[in-house]
Short mmCIF file of C-alpha atoms and ligand atoms in Angstrom, two decimals:
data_model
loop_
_atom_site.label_atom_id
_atom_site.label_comp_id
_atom_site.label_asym_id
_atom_site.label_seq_id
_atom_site.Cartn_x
_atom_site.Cartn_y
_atom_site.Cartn_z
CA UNK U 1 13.69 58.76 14.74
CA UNK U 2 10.11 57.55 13.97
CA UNK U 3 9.43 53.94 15.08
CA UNK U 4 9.10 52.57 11.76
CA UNK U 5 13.18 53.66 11.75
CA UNK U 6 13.59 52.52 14.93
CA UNK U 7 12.65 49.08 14.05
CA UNK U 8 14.86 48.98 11.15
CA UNK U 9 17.93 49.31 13.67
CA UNK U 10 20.18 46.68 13.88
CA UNK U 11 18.86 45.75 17.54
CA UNK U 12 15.04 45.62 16.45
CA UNK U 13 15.75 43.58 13.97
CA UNK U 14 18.16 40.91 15.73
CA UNK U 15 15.29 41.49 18.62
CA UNK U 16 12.61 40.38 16.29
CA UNK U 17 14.66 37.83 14.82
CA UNK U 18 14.89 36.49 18.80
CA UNK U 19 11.47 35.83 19.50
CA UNK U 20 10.66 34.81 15.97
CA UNK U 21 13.14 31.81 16.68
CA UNK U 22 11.48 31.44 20.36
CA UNK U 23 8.26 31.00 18.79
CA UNK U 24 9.07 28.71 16.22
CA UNK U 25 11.05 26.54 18.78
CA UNK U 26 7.77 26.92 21.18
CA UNK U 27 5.66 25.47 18.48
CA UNK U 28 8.12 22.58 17.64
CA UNK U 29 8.28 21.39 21.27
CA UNK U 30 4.61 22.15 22.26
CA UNK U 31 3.24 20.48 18.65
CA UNK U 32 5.98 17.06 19.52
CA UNK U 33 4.89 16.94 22.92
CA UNK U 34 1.28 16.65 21.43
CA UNK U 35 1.95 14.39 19.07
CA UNK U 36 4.60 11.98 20.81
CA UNK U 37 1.36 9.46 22.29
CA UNK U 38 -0.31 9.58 18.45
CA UNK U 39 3.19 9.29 17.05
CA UNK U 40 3.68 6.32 19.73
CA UNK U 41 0.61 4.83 19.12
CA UNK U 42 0.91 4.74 14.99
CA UNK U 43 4.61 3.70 15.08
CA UNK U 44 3.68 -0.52 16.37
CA UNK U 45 6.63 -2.27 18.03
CA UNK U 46 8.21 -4.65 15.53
CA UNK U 47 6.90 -7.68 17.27
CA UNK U 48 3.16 -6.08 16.50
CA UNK U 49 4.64 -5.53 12.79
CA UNK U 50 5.39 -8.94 12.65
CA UNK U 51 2.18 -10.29 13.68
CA UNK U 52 1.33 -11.82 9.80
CA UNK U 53 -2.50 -11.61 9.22
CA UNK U 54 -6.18 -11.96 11.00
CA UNK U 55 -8.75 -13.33 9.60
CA UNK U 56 -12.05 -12.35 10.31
CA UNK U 57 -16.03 -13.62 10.07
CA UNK U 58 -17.97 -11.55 8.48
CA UNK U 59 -20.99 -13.40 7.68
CA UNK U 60 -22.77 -10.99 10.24
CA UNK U 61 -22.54 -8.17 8.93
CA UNK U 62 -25.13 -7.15 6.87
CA UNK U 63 -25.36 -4.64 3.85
CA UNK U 64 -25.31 -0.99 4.98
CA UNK U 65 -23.47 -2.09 8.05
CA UNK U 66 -19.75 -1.25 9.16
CA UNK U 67 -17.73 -3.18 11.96
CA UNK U 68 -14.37 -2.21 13.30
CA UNK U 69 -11.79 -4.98 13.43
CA UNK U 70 -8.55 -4.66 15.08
CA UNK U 71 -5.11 -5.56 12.76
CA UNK U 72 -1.48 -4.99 13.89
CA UNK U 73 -3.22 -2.94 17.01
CA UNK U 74 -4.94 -0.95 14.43
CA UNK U 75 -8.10 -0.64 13.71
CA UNK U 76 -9.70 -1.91 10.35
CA UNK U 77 -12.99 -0.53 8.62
CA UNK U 78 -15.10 -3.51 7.32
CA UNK U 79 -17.96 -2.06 5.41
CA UNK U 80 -20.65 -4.07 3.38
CA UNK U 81 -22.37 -1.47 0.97
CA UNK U 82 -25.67 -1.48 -0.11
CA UNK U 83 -26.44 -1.82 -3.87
CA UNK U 84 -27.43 2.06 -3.61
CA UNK U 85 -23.84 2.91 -1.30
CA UNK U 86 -21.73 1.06 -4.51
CA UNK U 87 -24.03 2.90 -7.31
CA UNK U 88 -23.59 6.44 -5.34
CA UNK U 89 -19.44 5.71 -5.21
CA UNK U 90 -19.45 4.73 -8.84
CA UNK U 91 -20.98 7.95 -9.88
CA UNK U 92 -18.54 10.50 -8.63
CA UNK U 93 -16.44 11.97 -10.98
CA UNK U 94 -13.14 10.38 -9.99
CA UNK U 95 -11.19 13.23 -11.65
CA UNK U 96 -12.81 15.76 -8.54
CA UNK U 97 -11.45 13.83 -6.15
CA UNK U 98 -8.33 15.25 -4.21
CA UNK U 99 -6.83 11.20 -4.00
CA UNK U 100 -8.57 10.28 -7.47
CA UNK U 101 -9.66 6.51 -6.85
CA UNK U 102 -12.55 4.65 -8.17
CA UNK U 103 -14.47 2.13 -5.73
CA UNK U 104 -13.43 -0.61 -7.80
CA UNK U 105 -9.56 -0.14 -7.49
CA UNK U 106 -10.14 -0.42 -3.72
CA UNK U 107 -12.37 -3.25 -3.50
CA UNK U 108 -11.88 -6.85 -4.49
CA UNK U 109 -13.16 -8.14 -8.09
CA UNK U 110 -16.75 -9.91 -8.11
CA UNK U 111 -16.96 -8.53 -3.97
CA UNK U 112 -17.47 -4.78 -4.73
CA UNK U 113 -19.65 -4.42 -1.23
CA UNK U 114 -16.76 -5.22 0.79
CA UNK U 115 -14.80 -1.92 1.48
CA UNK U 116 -11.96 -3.14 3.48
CA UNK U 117 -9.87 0.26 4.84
CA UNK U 118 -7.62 1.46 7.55
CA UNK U 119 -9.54 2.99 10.29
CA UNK U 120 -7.02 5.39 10.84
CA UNK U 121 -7.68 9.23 9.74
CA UNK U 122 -5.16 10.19 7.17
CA UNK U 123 -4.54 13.87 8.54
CA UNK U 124 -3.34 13.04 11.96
CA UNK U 125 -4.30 9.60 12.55
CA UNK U 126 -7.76 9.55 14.26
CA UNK U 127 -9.99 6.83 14.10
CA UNK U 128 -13.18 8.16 11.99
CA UNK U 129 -16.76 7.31 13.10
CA UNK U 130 -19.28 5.26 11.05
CA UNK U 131 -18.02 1.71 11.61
CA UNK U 132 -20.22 0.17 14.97
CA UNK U 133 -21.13 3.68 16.13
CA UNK U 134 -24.78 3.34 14.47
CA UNK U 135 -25.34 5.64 11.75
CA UNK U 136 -22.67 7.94 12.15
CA UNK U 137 -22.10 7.76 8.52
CA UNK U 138 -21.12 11.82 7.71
CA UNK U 139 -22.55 13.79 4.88
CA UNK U 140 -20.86 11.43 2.11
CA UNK U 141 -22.26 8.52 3.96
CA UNK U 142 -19.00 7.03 4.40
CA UNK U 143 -16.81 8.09 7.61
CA UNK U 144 -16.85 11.35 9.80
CA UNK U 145 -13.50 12.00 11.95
CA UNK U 146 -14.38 13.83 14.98
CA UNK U 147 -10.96 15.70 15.25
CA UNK U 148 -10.85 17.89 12.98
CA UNK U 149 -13.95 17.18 10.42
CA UNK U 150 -12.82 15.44 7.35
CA UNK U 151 -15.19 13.46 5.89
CA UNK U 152 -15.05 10.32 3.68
CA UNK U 153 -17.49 9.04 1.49
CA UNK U 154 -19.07 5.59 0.78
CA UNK U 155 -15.83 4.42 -0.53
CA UNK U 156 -14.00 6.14 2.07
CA UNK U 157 -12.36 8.37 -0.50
CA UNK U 158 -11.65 12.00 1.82
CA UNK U 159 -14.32 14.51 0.32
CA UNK U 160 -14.16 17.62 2.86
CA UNK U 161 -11.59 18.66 5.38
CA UNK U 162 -8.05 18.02 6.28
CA UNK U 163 -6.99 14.77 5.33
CA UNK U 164 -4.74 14.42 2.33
CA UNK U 165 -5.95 10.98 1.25
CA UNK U 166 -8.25 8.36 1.33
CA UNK U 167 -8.02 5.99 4.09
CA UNK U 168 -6.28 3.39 3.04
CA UNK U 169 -6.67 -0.18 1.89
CA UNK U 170 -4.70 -2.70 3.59
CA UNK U 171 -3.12 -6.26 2.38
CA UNK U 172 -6.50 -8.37 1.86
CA UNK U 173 -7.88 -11.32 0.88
CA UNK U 174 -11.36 -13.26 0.64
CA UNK U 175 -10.61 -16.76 2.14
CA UNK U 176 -14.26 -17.70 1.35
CA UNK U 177 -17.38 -15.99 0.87
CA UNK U 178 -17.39 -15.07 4.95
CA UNK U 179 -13.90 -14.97 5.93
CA UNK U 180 -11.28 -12.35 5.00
CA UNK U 181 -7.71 -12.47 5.70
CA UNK U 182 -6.16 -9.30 6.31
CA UNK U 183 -2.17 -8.42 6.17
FE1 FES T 1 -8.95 13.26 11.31
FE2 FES T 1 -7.59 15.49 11.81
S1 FES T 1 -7.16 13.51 12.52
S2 FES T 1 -9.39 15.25 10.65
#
């Protein structure tokens, strides 16, 4: 018999079947065992759930600047765009966009600089640079994650790479003009 018969036997097949099934289970046990401390870390304890709301000054941080605030052990993107940052957002063509959202749906009436978002990487959870790493900003000038290269832009809407959406906008509010509540 030839070995392309050969393999059609009943024993090559249940033999390929075998390690086919071995290397799927290999890869579900290897890829948990990777992802139990992320998994961990994203899943917060329901006493950190219940921690209500921070509120944070942000009468430091100027336009063009990003800090990185910490909510529910996570951390939070607080961005003040420049008057160029909000014009470049407003000109994309929403309808390009793999999570189609315009700058002013994520930001707060009358406070369009303040781009309030999860600092959490929507593909497998790592925290993007750009926010109080100096001008690590990424070729969208928005947010670079270092894990696996997706890129946000200036309204941290994902542009390039592997994340499926943009990172996202928590519970917010404006308390006054230099304090914002989050959760
Ligand atoms: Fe950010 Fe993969 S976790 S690109």
């Amino acid at each position: 018999a030839s070995i392309a018969e050969a393999t059609m036997t009943g024993e090559g097949v249940r033999r390929r079947d075998f390690i086919n099934i071995a290397a799927v289970s290999f890869a579900g046990v290897g890829g948990l065992a990777a992802l139990y401390p992320l998994i961990s870390q994203m899943a917060p304890s329901a006493d950190v759930l219940a921690e209500s709301s921070t509120e944070i000054d942000i009468s430091a941080i100027a336009p063009g600047q990003a800090i990185k605030a910490v909510w529910r052990k996570q951390p939070v993107f607080i961005r003040n765009l420049t008057p160029e940052e909000i014009s470049a957002a407003e000109k994309v063509d929403v309808s390009t966009l793999r999570d189609p959202e315009t700058l002013e749906k994520r930001t707060t009436a009358g406070k369009t600089n303040w781009l309030i978002t999860m600092g959490v990487c929507t593909h497998l959870g790592c925290v993007p640079l750009g926010a109080g790493e100096g001008e690590v900003k990424g070729e969208f000038g928005g947010y670079f994650c270092p894990c696996h290269g997706s890129v946000y832009d200036t309204a941290a809407r994902i542009r390039k790479g592997p994340a499926p959406k943009n990172l996202e906008v928590p519970p917010h509010e404006f308390s006054s003009d230099t304090v914002v509540k989050i959760g």
